[in-house]
Amino acid sequence: MPTFVTSLLGIFSLLALLLCYRASLDIADSLSPQGCRMSWMSPSYVQQQGFNLSWSPLARRYSLWLYREVGWDSVQETGQRTDSLPVIFIPGNAGSSHQIRSIASSATRHYYSSPYVVSPAFASRSLKPLDFFAVEFNEDLSAFHGSTLESQIAYTSQAISYILSFYPLGTKIIVMGHSMGGIVATSLFPSSNISAIITMSTPHTLPPARFDSRIDTLYASLRTSLEEDATPIVSLCGGATDMMIPSDSCILPKSSKGIFRRTVFTSALEGAWTGVGHREMVWCHQVRWRVARAALELGGARRLASRAVILDKWLRDGHALPLEASSLDQDGNLEISDPSKLEVLQIGQNLVLKNPSVSKTYLLPVDDSASSGRLTVFVSQGRISSVSPENASPLRVSVFSCTGHPSTSVHCVTQKPETLKLVPNPVPGKPFPVPHEGSDESDGVVLYEAHIPQINGHHWIGVGVNNVNGQGWIVAGLDFKTPVVSQARTFSLLFGTLSLSVPADEGLATSFMLPNMLSNALVVYRVIPHQTFMPMCSDALLPPLLMHTSHPAETHYFPLATARNRRTLLHTHLLAPFIDQTSYLSSWLNFTIYSSGERGCKREFEKFDVAIDWSATLGRWASRYITTLVCWAAGVASLVVFAAWSQQVYGAPMPSVEQSLINYTRFMFRYLLPGSLAFSILPLPRSLYMGNGGVFLLAPITPLILLIASGLVCVVWWILLLLLTVIGTSSALIFGSRIEKVGVAKRTILSLIVICAMIFVFVPWQVAYLGCWLLHLHTCASSTQYLKREISSNVSEAVPLVDHARRRDSIDSPNYPPPAIQVKGSSDTGDIKRGNANHNLHLLLLMTWLLPLTAPVLAVWVRTLLTAGYTTPFDGDHNFLAVLPFLVLTDFASWTPGALFEKANFEKKVSLRWVLVAIAGTAFLYGSRRPYLVLDVARVAVWGIVICRIGRRYWGGSSWASAA
Ligand SMILES: *[C@@H]1O[C@H](CO)[C@@H](O)[C@H](O)[C@H]1NC(C)=O
Ligand SMILES: *[C@@H]1O[C@H](CO)[C@@H](O)[C@H](O)[C@H]1NC(C)=O
Ligand SMILES: *[C@@H]1O[C@H](CO)[C@@H](O)[C@H](O)[C@H]1NC(C)=O
Ligand SMILES: *[C@@H]1O[C@H](CO)[C@@H](O)[C@H](O)[C@H]1NC(C)=O
């Protein structure tokens, strides 16, 4: 029966899991809401029959399809147009080739303004339409299984050769990959046939399911090709909204060789500004039309550099300056001597122009006395350099640094920006992004920022306004104040909030920097603006907008005018567990508030409170540490068995599982909890243990996970007990009283050979493991029945054969007297049977916790059987040696009449029970990043146990004994 401590532990962990689950469900809505418009299309798919077995042996299993927009594209037998370019789409884990439809349809409707009529934007240029091919993997579970992934890579590689055989020599293909499809795409390197790769929600640096070592090997080889291959890659990431993969792993590692590698978070993607979920990534209108457009435009680029420029232009988040703008300066030098073309502003005055109707250059004086300043320019419905919203008016604004005197002549040179991007201008009072709707293509305001150094003499900032047509607005201003810096530490937020006051003269931009705040994927901050009065700023050109740049590639925008009822949550994907990002060492919390600075809105916010948002933080922990939890529970289960075996060392009988759980709990509270906490402060490599690199503030997560894992082991034990009772009772009903198994012997070796042969030929060993587990479950059902019968018939002299106080100390005191003398009146066979029963139950607990580590491949196998049947061999996993020790052990346990384990001779010096500590140690140290190692170590350990403690008795008991 569960005791007080174990029940408490079990209930605690169930509640904690429930809380974490609730918190992680909430993440997508609170942290990074989604505003995506649905996309519509009229799809049809043409199967490529020609891509058959003579091209790839996998053609039986997979297929290749061509997308056609009904009524827009001509559907022919082969499908290809004469003058077009190919694109191939690779779906992800359990994905479908049909997912290409949104992007493909958008590309067609971009290229043709109406059926068969090429749109003017493309007719004048030599751009070609696109043929979208998609591979169909029958919703294979590629994320769990390295061999499946390898088959997909081989098939895709052949498909590309096949597709290219229909196009003129030298044609290159654009590759798009969703989720694990992105991994397939980047695994095609090196290939001279690929012009660019666009991946969507792809986990580039960390496999989402880490149960297969072959996936790790694949990722390791990807690392070098990501670093070295010259083909441009863009990775689109959905951010926290993506609940399938942590977006930390979506960030492409920087290439040291200057190769184009761009990570774009959709929260920053110009014109989208929304978090995008994992599946939504392929159909979210705001994203798909940009991807389609980028692919169309790529057709016009021959050179690598120009392909990079195009990707940079159409899939931009503004964290880097436009490649186009920085390479060629169209404005150059300018000499203005016509005073009517100039207008001079006062010092400190902002330029505010609504619906400009005169082309002019406005001069903002730079204050000689002040030190350096910051220039901020906003342009609505116009462009600066190449940056503008879609369908903008012709309005064109240029920014200059000028010298001279306005009354005579002014000499201007183009002022290089530090920031030049499109920022959203949310409608006050509406949520942002608008759910199910999102931003419009033509939304957005161009933001230009530059740092103005101090120069003596007449120095001006010129804002040139050209091509006016009475539309749009321009706001520009210089200000000379320094950012608000607070040295507060995250630690102080544990117990309260931090208030930041906003400087009296807000200007157009106010920056806040909190250099001592921990910026980590596992911490979420909440910003609460205190509003003094509420003019709602509804007529402001740009109501206050908070911009949080949390990672060099990630930016979030929050309108403050609508945030009164909404939490403004600041999170980041910088420094996430298990991901090596040593290149970004600075971890500040920075944010900036922009506004057009009109009088009404100016003093709206007096101060901000910054606090830790615990609910969102908990949700982030939950989504990062599920694998860790499973592996640690396996480690705990192995420590429970260790606790039992330790008692046995001193001669005590094998305790019951309940007793071992209690022993373990005492052991945990005494050593493991403090130990795990201390260990998590060590600066270990990020692939080990908790993957935090020893960040002090994150250390408390470790004991929490240990507690939950221990509680889960207790809960699973209760479930097993229930299961055993049910099985025991029902089999007793069916077969009457338990039939003692005798003389199964000769059959054993034969069946072992048959099973091994089956594993060798087609069943993966994971299936055999499941079989072992089931067999053992059955054995244990008999064991529990036996124990129960014994207890009920022997109530007076029940289980505690050793008195309680001594048993408790048994782990700690090495001089524990052998209690065998104390056992009175118990027959030898009763002892052996009881010992075997308890051994069996302990083994069952351990084997149950190893089951989740094999489950993914089991799922893949079943899935492959269902979709492909036996048409293709299921590669890998046929090593019967991997499961043989479990087969022998569970088989032996099911029939042995003698003791299950007999100590080997050498155990007087070193006890074999330490192999269990090795399993636990591996689980704790490597479990999160390389769970398959736990299984490897467990396998070796069980080999050891079988050889040393069962050894010849297995064969002896079977063939010879029965023959004799
Ligand atoms: C594959 O298709 C090609 C062309 O349709 C055909 O010539 C060839 O015989 C096919 N091969 C097989 C194995 O079906
Ligand atoms: C590129 O495609 C051609 C077919 O057009 C094929 O023969 C060649 O093997 C491919 N190259 C690579 C590296 O895949
Ligand atoms: C915050 O700003 C400082 C100063 O500009 C910079 O060094 C740091 O990298 C920024 N931190 C982040 C996370 O962007
Ligand atoms: C009760 O237990 C003793 C040993 O502890 C054993 O000898 C005896 O046979 C048991 N009684 C029954 C009815 O099983």
Coordinates of N, CA and C in Angstrom, one line a residue, residues 170-268:
G170 N 21.3 22.8 -66.7 CA 21.8 23.9 -65.9 C 20.7 24.6 -65.1
T171 N 19.4 24.1 -65.3 CA 18.3 24.7 -64.5 C 18.5 24.3 -63.0
K172 N 18.3 25.2 -62.1 CA 18.4 24.9 -60.7 C 17.0 24.8 -60.1
I173 N 16.9 24.1 -59.0 CA 15.6 23.9 -58.4 C 15.6 24.7 -57.0
I174 N 14.4 25.2 -56.7 CA 14.3 25.8 -55.3 C 13.7 24.7 -54.4
V175 N 14.3 24.6 -53.2 CA 13.8 23.6 -52.3 C 13.1 24.2 -51.1
M176 N 11.9 23.8 -50.8 CA 11.2 24.3 -49.6 C 11.0 23.1 -48.7
G177 N 11.2 23.3 -47.4 CA 11.0 22.2 -46.5 C 10.2 22.7 -45.3
H178 N 9.2 21.9 -44.9 CA 8.5 22.2 -43.7 C 8.9 21.3 -42.6
S179 N 9.2 21.8 -41.4 CA 9.6 21.0 -40.3 C 10.7 20.1 -40.6
M180 N 10.6 18.8 -40.4 CA 11.7 17.8 -40.7 C 12.0 17.8 -42.1
G181 N 11.1 18.3 -43.0 CA 11.4 18.4 -44.4 C 12.5 19.3 -44.7
G182 N 12.7 20.3 -43.8 CA 13.8 21.2 -43.9 C 15.1 20.5 -43.6
I183 N 15.1 19.5 -42.8 CA 16.3 18.7 -42.5 C 16.6 17.9 -43.7
V184 N 15.6 17.3 -44.3 CA 15.8 16.6 -45.6 C 16.4 17.5 -46.6
A185 N 15.9 18.7 -46.7 CA 16.4 19.7 -47.7 C 17.9 20.0 -47.5
T186 N 18.2 20.3 -46.2 CA 19.6 20.7 -46.0 C 20.5 19.5 -46.1
S187 N 20.0 18.3 -46.0 CA 20.8 17.1 -46.1 C 21.1 16.8 -47.6
L188 N 20.5 17.5 -48.5 CA 20.8 17.2 -49.9 C 22.1 17.9 -50.3
F189 N 22.7 18.7 -49.4 CA 24.0 19.3 -49.7 C 25.1 18.2 -49.8
P190 N 26.1 18.3 -50.5 CA 26.3 19.4 -51.5 C 25.6 19.1 -52.8
S191 N 25.0 20.0 -53.4 CA 24.3 19.8 -54.7 C 24.4 21.1 -55.5
S192 N 24.8 20.9 -56.7 CA 24.9 22.1 -57.6 C 23.6 22.3 -58.2
N193 N 22.6 21.5 -58.0 CA 21.3 21.6 -58.6 C 20.3 22.5 -57.8
I194 N 20.7 22.9 -56.6 CA 19.8 23.7 -55.8 C 20.1 25.1 -55.8
S195 N 19.1 26.0 -56.1 CA 19.4 27.4 -56.1 C 19.3 28.1 -54.8
A196 N 18.3 27.6 -54.0 CA 18.1 28.2 -52.6 C 17.2 27.3 -51.8
I197 N 17.3 27.4 -50.5 CA 16.5 26.6 -49.6 C 15.7 27.5 -48.7
I198 N 14.4 27.3 -48.7 CA 13.6 28.0 -47.7 C 13.0 27.0 -46.7
T199 N 13.3 27.0 -45.5 CA 12.8 26.1 -44.5 C 11.7 26.8 -43.6
M200 N 10.7 26.1 -43.2 CA 9.7 26.6 -42.4 C 9.5 25.8 -41.1
S201 N 9.6 26.4 -40.0 CA 9.5 25.8 -38.7 C 10.4 24.5 -38.6
T202 N 11.6 24.6 -39.1 CA 12.5 23.5 -39.1 C 13.5 23.5 -37.9
P203 N 13.6 22.4 -37.2 CA 14.5 22.4 -36.1 C 15.9 22.1 -36.5
H204 N 16.7 23.2 -36.9 CA 18.0 23.0 -37.5 C 19.1 22.5 -36.6
T205 N 19.0 22.9 -35.3 CA 20.2 22.6 -34.5 C 20.0 21.5 -33.4
L206 N 18.7 21.2 -33.2 CA 18.5 20.2 -32.1 C 17.3 19.4 -32.6
P207 N 17.5 18.0 -32.7 CA 16.4 17.2 -33.1 C 15.2 17.3 -32.0
P208 N 14.0 17.4 -32.5 CA 12.9 17.5 -31.5 C 12.7 16.2 -30.8
A209 N 12.8 15.1 -31.5 CA 12.8 13.8 -30.8 C 14.2 13.2 -30.8
R210 N 14.7 12.9 -29.7 CA 16.1 12.6 -29.6 C 16.4 11.1 -29.3
F211 N 15.4 10.2 -29.7 CA 15.5 8.8 -29.2 C 16.3 7.9 -30.2
D212 N 16.8 8.5 -31.2 CA 17.5 7.7 -32.2 C 18.9 8.3 -32.5
S213 N 19.9 7.5 -32.3 CA 21.3 8.0 -32.4 C 21.6 8.4 -33.9
R214 N 20.9 7.7 -34.8 CA 21.2 8.0 -36.2 C 20.7 9.4 -36.6
I215 N 19.7 9.9 -35.9 CA 19.3 11.3 -36.2 C 20.4 12.3 -35.7
D216 N 21.0 11.9 -34.5 CA 22.1 12.7 -34.0 C 23.2 12.8 -35.0
T217 N 23.5 11.6 -35.6 CA 24.7 11.5 -36.5 C 24.4 12.4 -37.7
L218 N 23.1 12.3 -38.2 CA 22.7 13.1 -39.3 C 22.9 14.6 -39.0
Y219 N 22.4 15.0 -37.8 CA 22.5 16.4 -37.4 C 24.0 16.9 -37.3
A220 N 24.8 15.9 -36.9 CA 26.3 16.3 -36.8 C 26.8 16.6 -38.2
S221 N 26.4 15.8 -39.2 CA 27.0 16.0 -40.5 C 26.3 17.3 -41.1
L222 N 25.1 17.5 -40.7 CA 24.4 18.8 -41.2 C 25.2 20.0 -40.7
R223 N 25.7 19.9 -39.5 CA 26.4 21.1 -39.0 C 27.5 21.6 -39.9
T224 N 28.3 20.7 -40.5 CA 29.3 21.2 -41.4 C 28.8 21.7 -42.7
S225 N 27.7 21.1 -43.2 CA 27.2 21.6 -44.5 C 26.5 22.9 -44.3
L226 N 25.9 23.1 -43.2 CA 25.3 24.4 -42.9 C 26.3 25.5 -42.8
E227 N 27.5 25.1 -42.3 CA 28.6 26.0 -42.2 C 29.3 26.3 -43.5
E228 N 29.3 25.3 -44.4 CA 30.2 25.5 -45.5 C 29.5 25.6 -46.9
D229 N 28.4 25.0 -47.1 CA 27.8 25.1 -48.4 C 27.3 26.5 -48.8
A230 N 27.6 26.8 -50.0 CA 27.4 28.2 -50.4 C 25.9 28.6 -50.7
T231 N 25.1 27.6 -50.9 CA 23.7 27.8 -51.3 C 23.0 28.6 -50.2
P232 N 22.3 29.7 -50.6 CA 21.6 30.5 -49.5 C 20.5 29.7 -48.9
I233 N 20.3 29.9 -47.6 CA 19.2 29.3 -46.8 C 18.5 30.4 -46.0
V234 N 17.2 30.3 -46.0 CA 16.4 31.1 -45.1 C 15.6 30.2 -44.2
S235 N 15.6 30.5 -42.9 CA 14.8 29.6 -42.0 C 13.7 30.5 -41.4
L236 N 12.5 30.2 -41.7 CA 11.3 30.9 -41.1 C 10.9 30.2 -39.8
C237 N 10.8 31.0 -38.7 CA 10.5 30.4 -37.5 C 9.2 31.0 -36.9
G238 N 8.4 30.2 -36.3 CA 7.1 30.7 -35.8 C 7.2 31.3 -34.4
G239 N 8.3 31.1 -33.7 CA 8.4 31.6 -32.4 C 7.7 30.8 -31.4
A240 N 7.3 31.4 -30.2 CA 6.7 30.6 -29.1 C 5.4 30.0 -29.5
T241 N 4.7 30.5 -30.6 CA 3.4 30.0 -31.0 C 3.6 28.6 -31.5
D242 N 4.8 28.2 -32.0 CA 5.0 26.9 -32.5 C 5.2 26.0 -31.3
M243 N 4.2 25.1 -31.1 CA 4.3 24.2 -29.9 C 4.9 22.9 -30.2
M244 N 5.2 22.6 -31.5 CA 5.8 21.3 -31.8 C 7.3 21.3 -31.6
I245 N 8.0 22.4 -32.0 CA 9.4 22.4 -31.9 C 9.7 23.7 -31.1
P246 N 10.7 23.6 -30.2 CA 11.1 24.9 -29.6 C 11.8 25.7 -30.6
S247 N 11.4 27.0 -30.8 CA 12.0 27.8 -31.9 C 13.5 28.1 -31.7
D248 N 14.0 27.8 -30.5 CA 15.4 28.0 -30.3 C 16.2 27.2 -31.3
S249 N 15.7 26.0 -31.7 CA 16.4 25.1 -32.5 C 16.2 25.5 -34.0
C250 N 15.3 26.4 -34.2 CA 15.0 26.8 -35.6 C 16.0 27.9 -36.1
I251 N 16.8 28.4 -35.2 CA 17.7 29.5 -35.5 C 18.9 28.8 -36.2
L252 N 19.2 29.3 -37.4 CA 20.4 28.8 -38.2 C 21.6 29.3 -37.5
P253 N 22.6 28.4 -37.4 CA 23.9 28.8 -36.9 C 24.5 29.8 -37.8
K254 N 25.2 30.8 -37.3 CA 25.9 31.8 -38.2 C 27.0 31.1 -39.0
S255 N 27.2 31.5 -40.2 CA 28.3 31.0 -41.0 C 29.4 31.9 -40.9
S256 N 30.6 31.4 -40.5 CA 31.7 32.3 -40.4 C 32.3 32.7 -41.7
K257 N 31.8 32.1 -42.8 CA 32.4 32.4 -44.1 C 31.6 33.4 -44.9
G258 N 30.6 34.1 -44.2 CA 29.9 35.1 -44.9 C 28.9 34.5 -45.9
I259 N 28.5 33.3 -45.7 CA 27.5 32.7 -46.6 C 26.1 33.1 -46.1
F260 N 25.2 33.3 -47.0 CA 23.9 33.8 -46.6 C 23.1 32.8 -45.8
R261 N 22.9 33.0 -44.6 CA 22.1 32.2 -43.7 C 21.2 33.2 -42.9
R262 N 19.9 33.1 -43.1 CA 19.1 34.1 -42.5 C 18.0 33.4 -41.7
T263 N 17.9 33.8 -40.5 CA 16.8 33.3 -39.7 C 15.7 34.4 -39.5
V264 N 14.5 34.1 -39.9 CA 13.5 35.2 -39.8 C 12.3 34.7 -38.9
F265 N 12.2 35.3 -37.8 CA 11.0 35.0 -36.9 C 9.8 35.7 -37.5
T266 N 8.7 35.0 -37.6 CA 7.5 35.6 -38.2 C 7.0 36.8 -37.3
S267 N 7.3 36.8 -36.0 CA 6.9 38.0 -35.2 C 7.6 39.2 -35.7
A268 N 8.7 39.1 -36.4 CA 9.4 40.3 -36.9 C 9.3 40.4 -38.5

